[in-house]
PDB file of C-alpha atoms in Angstrom:
ATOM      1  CA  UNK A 840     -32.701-137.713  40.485  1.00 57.00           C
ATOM      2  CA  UNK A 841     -33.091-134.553  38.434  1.00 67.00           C
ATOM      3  CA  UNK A 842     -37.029-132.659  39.036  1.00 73.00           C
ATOM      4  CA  UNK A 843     -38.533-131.575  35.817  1.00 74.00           C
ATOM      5  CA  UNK A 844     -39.074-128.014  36.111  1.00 76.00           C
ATOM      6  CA  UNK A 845     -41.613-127.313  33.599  1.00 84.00           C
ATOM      7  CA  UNK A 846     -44.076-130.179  31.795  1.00 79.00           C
ATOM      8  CA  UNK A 847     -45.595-129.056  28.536  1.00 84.00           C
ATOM      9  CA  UNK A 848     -48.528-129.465  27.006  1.00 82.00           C
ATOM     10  CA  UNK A 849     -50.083-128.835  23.399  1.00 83.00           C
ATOM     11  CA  UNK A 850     -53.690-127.921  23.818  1.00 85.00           C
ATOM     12  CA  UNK A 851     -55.604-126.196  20.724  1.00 84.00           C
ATOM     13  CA  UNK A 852     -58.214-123.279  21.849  1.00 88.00           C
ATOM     14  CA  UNK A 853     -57.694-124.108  25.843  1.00 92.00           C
ATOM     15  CA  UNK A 854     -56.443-120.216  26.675  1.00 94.00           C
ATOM     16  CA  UNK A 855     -59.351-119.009  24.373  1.00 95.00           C
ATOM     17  CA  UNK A 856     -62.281-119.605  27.500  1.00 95.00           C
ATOM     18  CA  UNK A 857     -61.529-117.408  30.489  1.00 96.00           C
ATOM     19  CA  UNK A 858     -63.027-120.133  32.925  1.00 97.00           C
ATOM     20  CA  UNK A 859     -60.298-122.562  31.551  1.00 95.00           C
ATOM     21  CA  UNK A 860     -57.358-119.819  32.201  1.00 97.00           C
ATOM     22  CA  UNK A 861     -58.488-119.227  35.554  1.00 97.00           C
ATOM     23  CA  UNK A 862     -58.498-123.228  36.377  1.00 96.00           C
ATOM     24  CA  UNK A 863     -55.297-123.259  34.560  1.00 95.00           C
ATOM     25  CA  UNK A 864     -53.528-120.722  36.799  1.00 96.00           C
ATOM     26  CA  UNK A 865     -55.783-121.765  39.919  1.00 97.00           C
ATOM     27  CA  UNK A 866     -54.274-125.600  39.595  1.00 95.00           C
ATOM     28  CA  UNK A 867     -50.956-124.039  38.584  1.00 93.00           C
ATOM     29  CA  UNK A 868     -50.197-120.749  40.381  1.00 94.00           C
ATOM     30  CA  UNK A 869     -46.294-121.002  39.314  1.00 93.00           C
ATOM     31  CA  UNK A 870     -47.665-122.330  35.699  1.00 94.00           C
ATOM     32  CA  UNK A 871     -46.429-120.680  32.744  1.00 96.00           C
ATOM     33  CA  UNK A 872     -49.055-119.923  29.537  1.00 96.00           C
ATOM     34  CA  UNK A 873     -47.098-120.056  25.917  1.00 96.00           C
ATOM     35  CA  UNK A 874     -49.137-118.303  23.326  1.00 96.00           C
ATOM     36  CA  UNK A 875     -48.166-118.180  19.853  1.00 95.00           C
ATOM     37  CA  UNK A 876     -49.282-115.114  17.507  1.00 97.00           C
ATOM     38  CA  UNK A 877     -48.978-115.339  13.674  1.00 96.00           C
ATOM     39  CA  UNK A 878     -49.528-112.852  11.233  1.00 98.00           C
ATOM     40  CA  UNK A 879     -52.764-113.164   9.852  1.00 98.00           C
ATOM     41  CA  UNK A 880     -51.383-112.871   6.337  1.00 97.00           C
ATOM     42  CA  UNK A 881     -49.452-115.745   6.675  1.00 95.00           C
ATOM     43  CA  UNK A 882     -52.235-117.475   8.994  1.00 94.00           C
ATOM     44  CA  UNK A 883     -55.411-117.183   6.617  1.00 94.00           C
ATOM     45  CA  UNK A 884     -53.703-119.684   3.627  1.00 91.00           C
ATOM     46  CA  UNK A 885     -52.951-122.202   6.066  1.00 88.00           C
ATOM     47  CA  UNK A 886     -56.122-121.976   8.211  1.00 87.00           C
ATOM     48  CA  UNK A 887     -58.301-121.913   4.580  1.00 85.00           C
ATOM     49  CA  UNK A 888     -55.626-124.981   3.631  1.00 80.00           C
ATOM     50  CA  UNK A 889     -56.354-126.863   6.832  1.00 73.00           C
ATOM     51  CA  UNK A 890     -58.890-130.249   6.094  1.00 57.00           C
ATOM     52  CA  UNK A 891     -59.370-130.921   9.753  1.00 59.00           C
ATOM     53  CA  UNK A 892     -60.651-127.237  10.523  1.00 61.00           C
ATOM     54  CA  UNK A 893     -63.537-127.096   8.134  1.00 63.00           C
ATOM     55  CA  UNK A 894     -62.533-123.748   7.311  1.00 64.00           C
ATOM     56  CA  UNK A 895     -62.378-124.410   3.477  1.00 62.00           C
ATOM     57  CA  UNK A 896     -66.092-124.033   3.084  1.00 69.00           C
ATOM     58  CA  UNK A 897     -66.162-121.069   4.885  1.00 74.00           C
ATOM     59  CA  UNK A 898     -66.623-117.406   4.228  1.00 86.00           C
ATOM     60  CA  UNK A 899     -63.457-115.396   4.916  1.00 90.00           C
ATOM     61  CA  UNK A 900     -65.019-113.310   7.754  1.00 92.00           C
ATOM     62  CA  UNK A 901     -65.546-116.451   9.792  1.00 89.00           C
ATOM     63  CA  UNK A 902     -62.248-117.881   8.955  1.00 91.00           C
ATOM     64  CA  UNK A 903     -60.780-114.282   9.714  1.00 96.00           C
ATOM     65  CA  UNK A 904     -63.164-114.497  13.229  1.00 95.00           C
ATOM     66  CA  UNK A 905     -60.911-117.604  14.567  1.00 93.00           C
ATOM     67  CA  UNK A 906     -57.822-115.516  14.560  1.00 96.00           C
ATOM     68  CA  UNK A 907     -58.843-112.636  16.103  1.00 97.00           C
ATOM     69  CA  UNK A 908     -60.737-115.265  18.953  1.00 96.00           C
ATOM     70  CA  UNK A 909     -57.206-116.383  19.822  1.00 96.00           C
ATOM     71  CA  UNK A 910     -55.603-113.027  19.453  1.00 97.00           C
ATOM     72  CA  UNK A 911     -57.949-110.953  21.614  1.00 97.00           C
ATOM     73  CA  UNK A 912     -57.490-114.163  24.332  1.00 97.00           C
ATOM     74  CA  UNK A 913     -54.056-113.585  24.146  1.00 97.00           C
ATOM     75  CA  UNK A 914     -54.182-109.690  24.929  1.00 97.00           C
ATOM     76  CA  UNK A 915     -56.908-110.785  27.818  1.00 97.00           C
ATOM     77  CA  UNK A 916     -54.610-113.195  29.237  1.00 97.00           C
ATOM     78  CA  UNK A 917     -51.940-111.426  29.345  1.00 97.00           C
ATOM     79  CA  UNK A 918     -53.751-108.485  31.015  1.00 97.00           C
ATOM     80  CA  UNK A 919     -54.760-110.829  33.382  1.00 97.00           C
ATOM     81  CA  UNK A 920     -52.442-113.196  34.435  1.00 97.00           C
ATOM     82  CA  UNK A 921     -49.073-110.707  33.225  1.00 96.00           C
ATOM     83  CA  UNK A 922     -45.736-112.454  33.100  1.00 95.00           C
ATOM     84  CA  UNK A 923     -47.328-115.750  33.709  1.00 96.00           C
ATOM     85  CA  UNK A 924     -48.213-115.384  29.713  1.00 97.00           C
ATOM     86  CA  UNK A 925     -45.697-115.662  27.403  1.00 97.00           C
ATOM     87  CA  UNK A 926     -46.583-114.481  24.019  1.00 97.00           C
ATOM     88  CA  UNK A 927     -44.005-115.760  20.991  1.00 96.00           C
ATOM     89  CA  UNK A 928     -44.341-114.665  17.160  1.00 97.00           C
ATOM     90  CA  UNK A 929     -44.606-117.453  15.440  1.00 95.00           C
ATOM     91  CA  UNK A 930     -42.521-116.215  12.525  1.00 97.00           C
ATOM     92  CA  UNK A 931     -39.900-115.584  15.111  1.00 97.00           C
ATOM     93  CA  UNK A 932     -39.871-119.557  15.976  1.00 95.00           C
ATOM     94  CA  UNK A 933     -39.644-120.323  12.604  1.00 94.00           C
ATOM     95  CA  UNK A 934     -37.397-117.687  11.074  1.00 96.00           C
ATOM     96  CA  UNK A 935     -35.287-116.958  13.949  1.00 97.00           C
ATOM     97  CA  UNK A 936     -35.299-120.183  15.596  1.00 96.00           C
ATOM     98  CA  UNK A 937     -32.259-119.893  18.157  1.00 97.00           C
ATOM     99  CA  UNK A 938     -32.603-116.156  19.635  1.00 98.00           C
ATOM    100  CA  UNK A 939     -36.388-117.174  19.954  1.00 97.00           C
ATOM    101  CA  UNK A 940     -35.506-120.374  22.249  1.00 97.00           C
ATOM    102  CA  UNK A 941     -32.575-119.060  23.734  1.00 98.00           C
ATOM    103  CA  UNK A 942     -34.824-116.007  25.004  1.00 97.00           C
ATOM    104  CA  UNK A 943     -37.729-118.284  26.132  1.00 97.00           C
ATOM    105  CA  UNK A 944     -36.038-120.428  27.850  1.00 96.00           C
ATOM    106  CA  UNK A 945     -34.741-117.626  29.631  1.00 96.00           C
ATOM    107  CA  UNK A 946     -37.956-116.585  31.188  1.00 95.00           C
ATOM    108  CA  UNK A 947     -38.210-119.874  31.968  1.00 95.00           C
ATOM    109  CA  UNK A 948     -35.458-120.393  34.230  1.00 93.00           C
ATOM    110  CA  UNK A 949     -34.212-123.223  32.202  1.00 92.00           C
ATOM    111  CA  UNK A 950     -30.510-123.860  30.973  1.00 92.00           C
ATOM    112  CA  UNK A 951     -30.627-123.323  26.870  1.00 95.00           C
ATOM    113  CA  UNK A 952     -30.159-126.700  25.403  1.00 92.00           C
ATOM    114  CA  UNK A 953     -29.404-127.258  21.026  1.00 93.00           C
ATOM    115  CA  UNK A 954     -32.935-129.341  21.102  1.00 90.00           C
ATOM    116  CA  UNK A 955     -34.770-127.085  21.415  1.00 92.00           C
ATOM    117  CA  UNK A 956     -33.970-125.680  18.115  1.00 93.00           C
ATOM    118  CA  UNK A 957     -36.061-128.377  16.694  1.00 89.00           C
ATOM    119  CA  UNK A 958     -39.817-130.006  17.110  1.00 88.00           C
ATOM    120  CA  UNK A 959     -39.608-133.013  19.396  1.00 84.00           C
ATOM    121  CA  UNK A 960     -41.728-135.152  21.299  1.00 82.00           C
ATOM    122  CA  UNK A 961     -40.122-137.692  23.790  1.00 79.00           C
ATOM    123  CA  UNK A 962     -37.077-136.717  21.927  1.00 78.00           C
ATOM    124  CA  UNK A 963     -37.967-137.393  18.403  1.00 82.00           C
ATOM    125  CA  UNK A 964     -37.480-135.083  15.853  1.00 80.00           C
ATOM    126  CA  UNK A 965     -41.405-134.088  14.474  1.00 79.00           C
ATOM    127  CA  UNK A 966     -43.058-132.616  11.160  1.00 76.00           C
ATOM    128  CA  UNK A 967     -44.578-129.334  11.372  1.00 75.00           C
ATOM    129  CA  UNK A 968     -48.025-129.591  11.670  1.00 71.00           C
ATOM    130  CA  UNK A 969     -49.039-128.204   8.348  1.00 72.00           C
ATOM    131  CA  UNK A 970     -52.030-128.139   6.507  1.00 70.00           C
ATOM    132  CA  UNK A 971     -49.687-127.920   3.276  1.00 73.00           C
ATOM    133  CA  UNK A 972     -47.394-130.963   2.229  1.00 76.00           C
ATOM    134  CA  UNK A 973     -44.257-131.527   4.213  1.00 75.00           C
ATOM    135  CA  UNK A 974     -41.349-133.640   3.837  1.00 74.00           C
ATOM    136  CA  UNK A 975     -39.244-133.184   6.687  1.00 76.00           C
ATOM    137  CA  UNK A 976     -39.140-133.377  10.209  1.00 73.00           C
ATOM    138  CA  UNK A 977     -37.750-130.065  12.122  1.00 76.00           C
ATOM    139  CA  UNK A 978     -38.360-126.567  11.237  1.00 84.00           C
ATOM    140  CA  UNK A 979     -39.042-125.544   8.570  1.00 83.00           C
ATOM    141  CA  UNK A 980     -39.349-122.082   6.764  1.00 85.00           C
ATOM    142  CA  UNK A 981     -41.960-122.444   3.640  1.00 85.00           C
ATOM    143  CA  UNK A 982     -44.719-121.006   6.080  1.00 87.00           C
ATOM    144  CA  UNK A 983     -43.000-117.582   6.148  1.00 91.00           C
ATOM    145  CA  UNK A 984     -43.954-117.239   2.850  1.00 91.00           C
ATOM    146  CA  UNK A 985     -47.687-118.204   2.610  1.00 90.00           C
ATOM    147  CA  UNK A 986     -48.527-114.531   2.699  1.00 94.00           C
ATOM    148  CA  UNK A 987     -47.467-114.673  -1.067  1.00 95.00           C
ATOM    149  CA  UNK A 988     -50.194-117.263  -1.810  1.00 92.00           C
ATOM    150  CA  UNK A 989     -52.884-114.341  -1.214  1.00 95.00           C
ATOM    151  CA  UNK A 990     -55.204-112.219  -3.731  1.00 95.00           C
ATOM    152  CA  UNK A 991     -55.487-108.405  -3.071  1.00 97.00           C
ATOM    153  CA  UNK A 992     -58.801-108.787  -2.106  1.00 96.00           C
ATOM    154  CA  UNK A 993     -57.863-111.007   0.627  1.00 95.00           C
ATOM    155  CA  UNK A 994     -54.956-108.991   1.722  1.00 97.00           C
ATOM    156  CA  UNK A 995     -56.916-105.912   2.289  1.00 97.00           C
ATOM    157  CA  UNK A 996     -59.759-107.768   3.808  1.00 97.00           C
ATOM    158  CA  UNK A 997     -56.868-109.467   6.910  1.00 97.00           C
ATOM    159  CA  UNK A 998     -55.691-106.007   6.752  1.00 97.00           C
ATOM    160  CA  UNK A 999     -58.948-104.310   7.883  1.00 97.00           C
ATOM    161  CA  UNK A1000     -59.765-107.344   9.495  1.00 97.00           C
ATOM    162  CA  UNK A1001     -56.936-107.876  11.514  1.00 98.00           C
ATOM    163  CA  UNK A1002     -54.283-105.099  11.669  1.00 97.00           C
ATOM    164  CA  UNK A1003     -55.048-102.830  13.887  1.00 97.00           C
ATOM    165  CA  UNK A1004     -55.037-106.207  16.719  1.00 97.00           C
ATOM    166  CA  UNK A1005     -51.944-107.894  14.900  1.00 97.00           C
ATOM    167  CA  UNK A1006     -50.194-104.314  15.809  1.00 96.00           C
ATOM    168  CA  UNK A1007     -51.534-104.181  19.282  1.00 96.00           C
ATOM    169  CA  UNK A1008     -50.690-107.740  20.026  1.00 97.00           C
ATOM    170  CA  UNK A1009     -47.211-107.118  18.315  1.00 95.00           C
ATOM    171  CA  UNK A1010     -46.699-104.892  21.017  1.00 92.00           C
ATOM    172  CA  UNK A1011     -47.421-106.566  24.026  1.00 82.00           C
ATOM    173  CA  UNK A1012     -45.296-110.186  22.616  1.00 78.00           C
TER     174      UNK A1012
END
């Protein structure tokens, strides 16, 4: 009988609330903390996009607001809990797939295995979670290009927004 030596889990916003990061790491002391970073240029189209987030009726500060939220938790965490929280570029996942896993699992003491090149649950190949149509299960690269799908004025706002933190997050992942 083989031990599982990690368990994941998928929960949206969790690392955001300091409380919830210290329970985390309280109830799991050798726990590991995966947060993913994309570039807000990329992020914004899909977050606007997105039905279930109500963001398409919003103003583009507020939309803008949710990314830096998760950002800034990320730099916090990470501050606070070090190694323990493992920040990935998402564009790295999806554009360099294999380096990305084969370095993750890495850190996590785990044996690379060819699975986890793709999206799985229980073993089953899974579609992205998109807020833009998708046809096929597995990775896939069309979100690497959603930057294109901006105006100027929207690039300029992410980039006063959000650059400055993208950088500084850039270099602590």
């Amino acid at each position: 009988l083989t031990r599982k030596r990690w368990i994941t889990a998928f929960a949206p916003r969790l690392a955001h609330d300091e409380t919830n990061m210290a329970e985390f790491f309280a109830t799991y002391p050798d726990g590991r903390l995966i947060q993913i970073v994309r570039d807000p240029k990329g992020w914004y189209p899909s977050a606007k996009n997105h039905a279930k987030s109500g963001f398409g009726d919003k103003a583009a500060e507020h939309i803008l607001n949710r990314w830096r939220i998760s950002v800034e938790s990320m730099l916090r965490n990470r501050s606070l809990y070090g190694d323990r929280v493992i920040i990935l570029r998402f564009e790295d996942l999806v554009g360099r797939t294999e380096p990305t896993m084969r370095e993750l699992a890495s850190k996590l003491g785990i044996c690379y295995d060819p699975i986890l090149l793709e999206p799985t649950f229980n073993g089953q190949i899974m579609r992205a979670n998109s807020s833009f149509e998708v046809a096929q299960g597995g990775v896939i690269a069309a979100p690497l290009a959603r930057d294109k799908m901006l105006a100027e004025d929207e690039r300029r706002l992410i980039e006063e927004r959000c650059g400055e933190l993208y950088q500084g997050v850039l270099a602590d992942a």
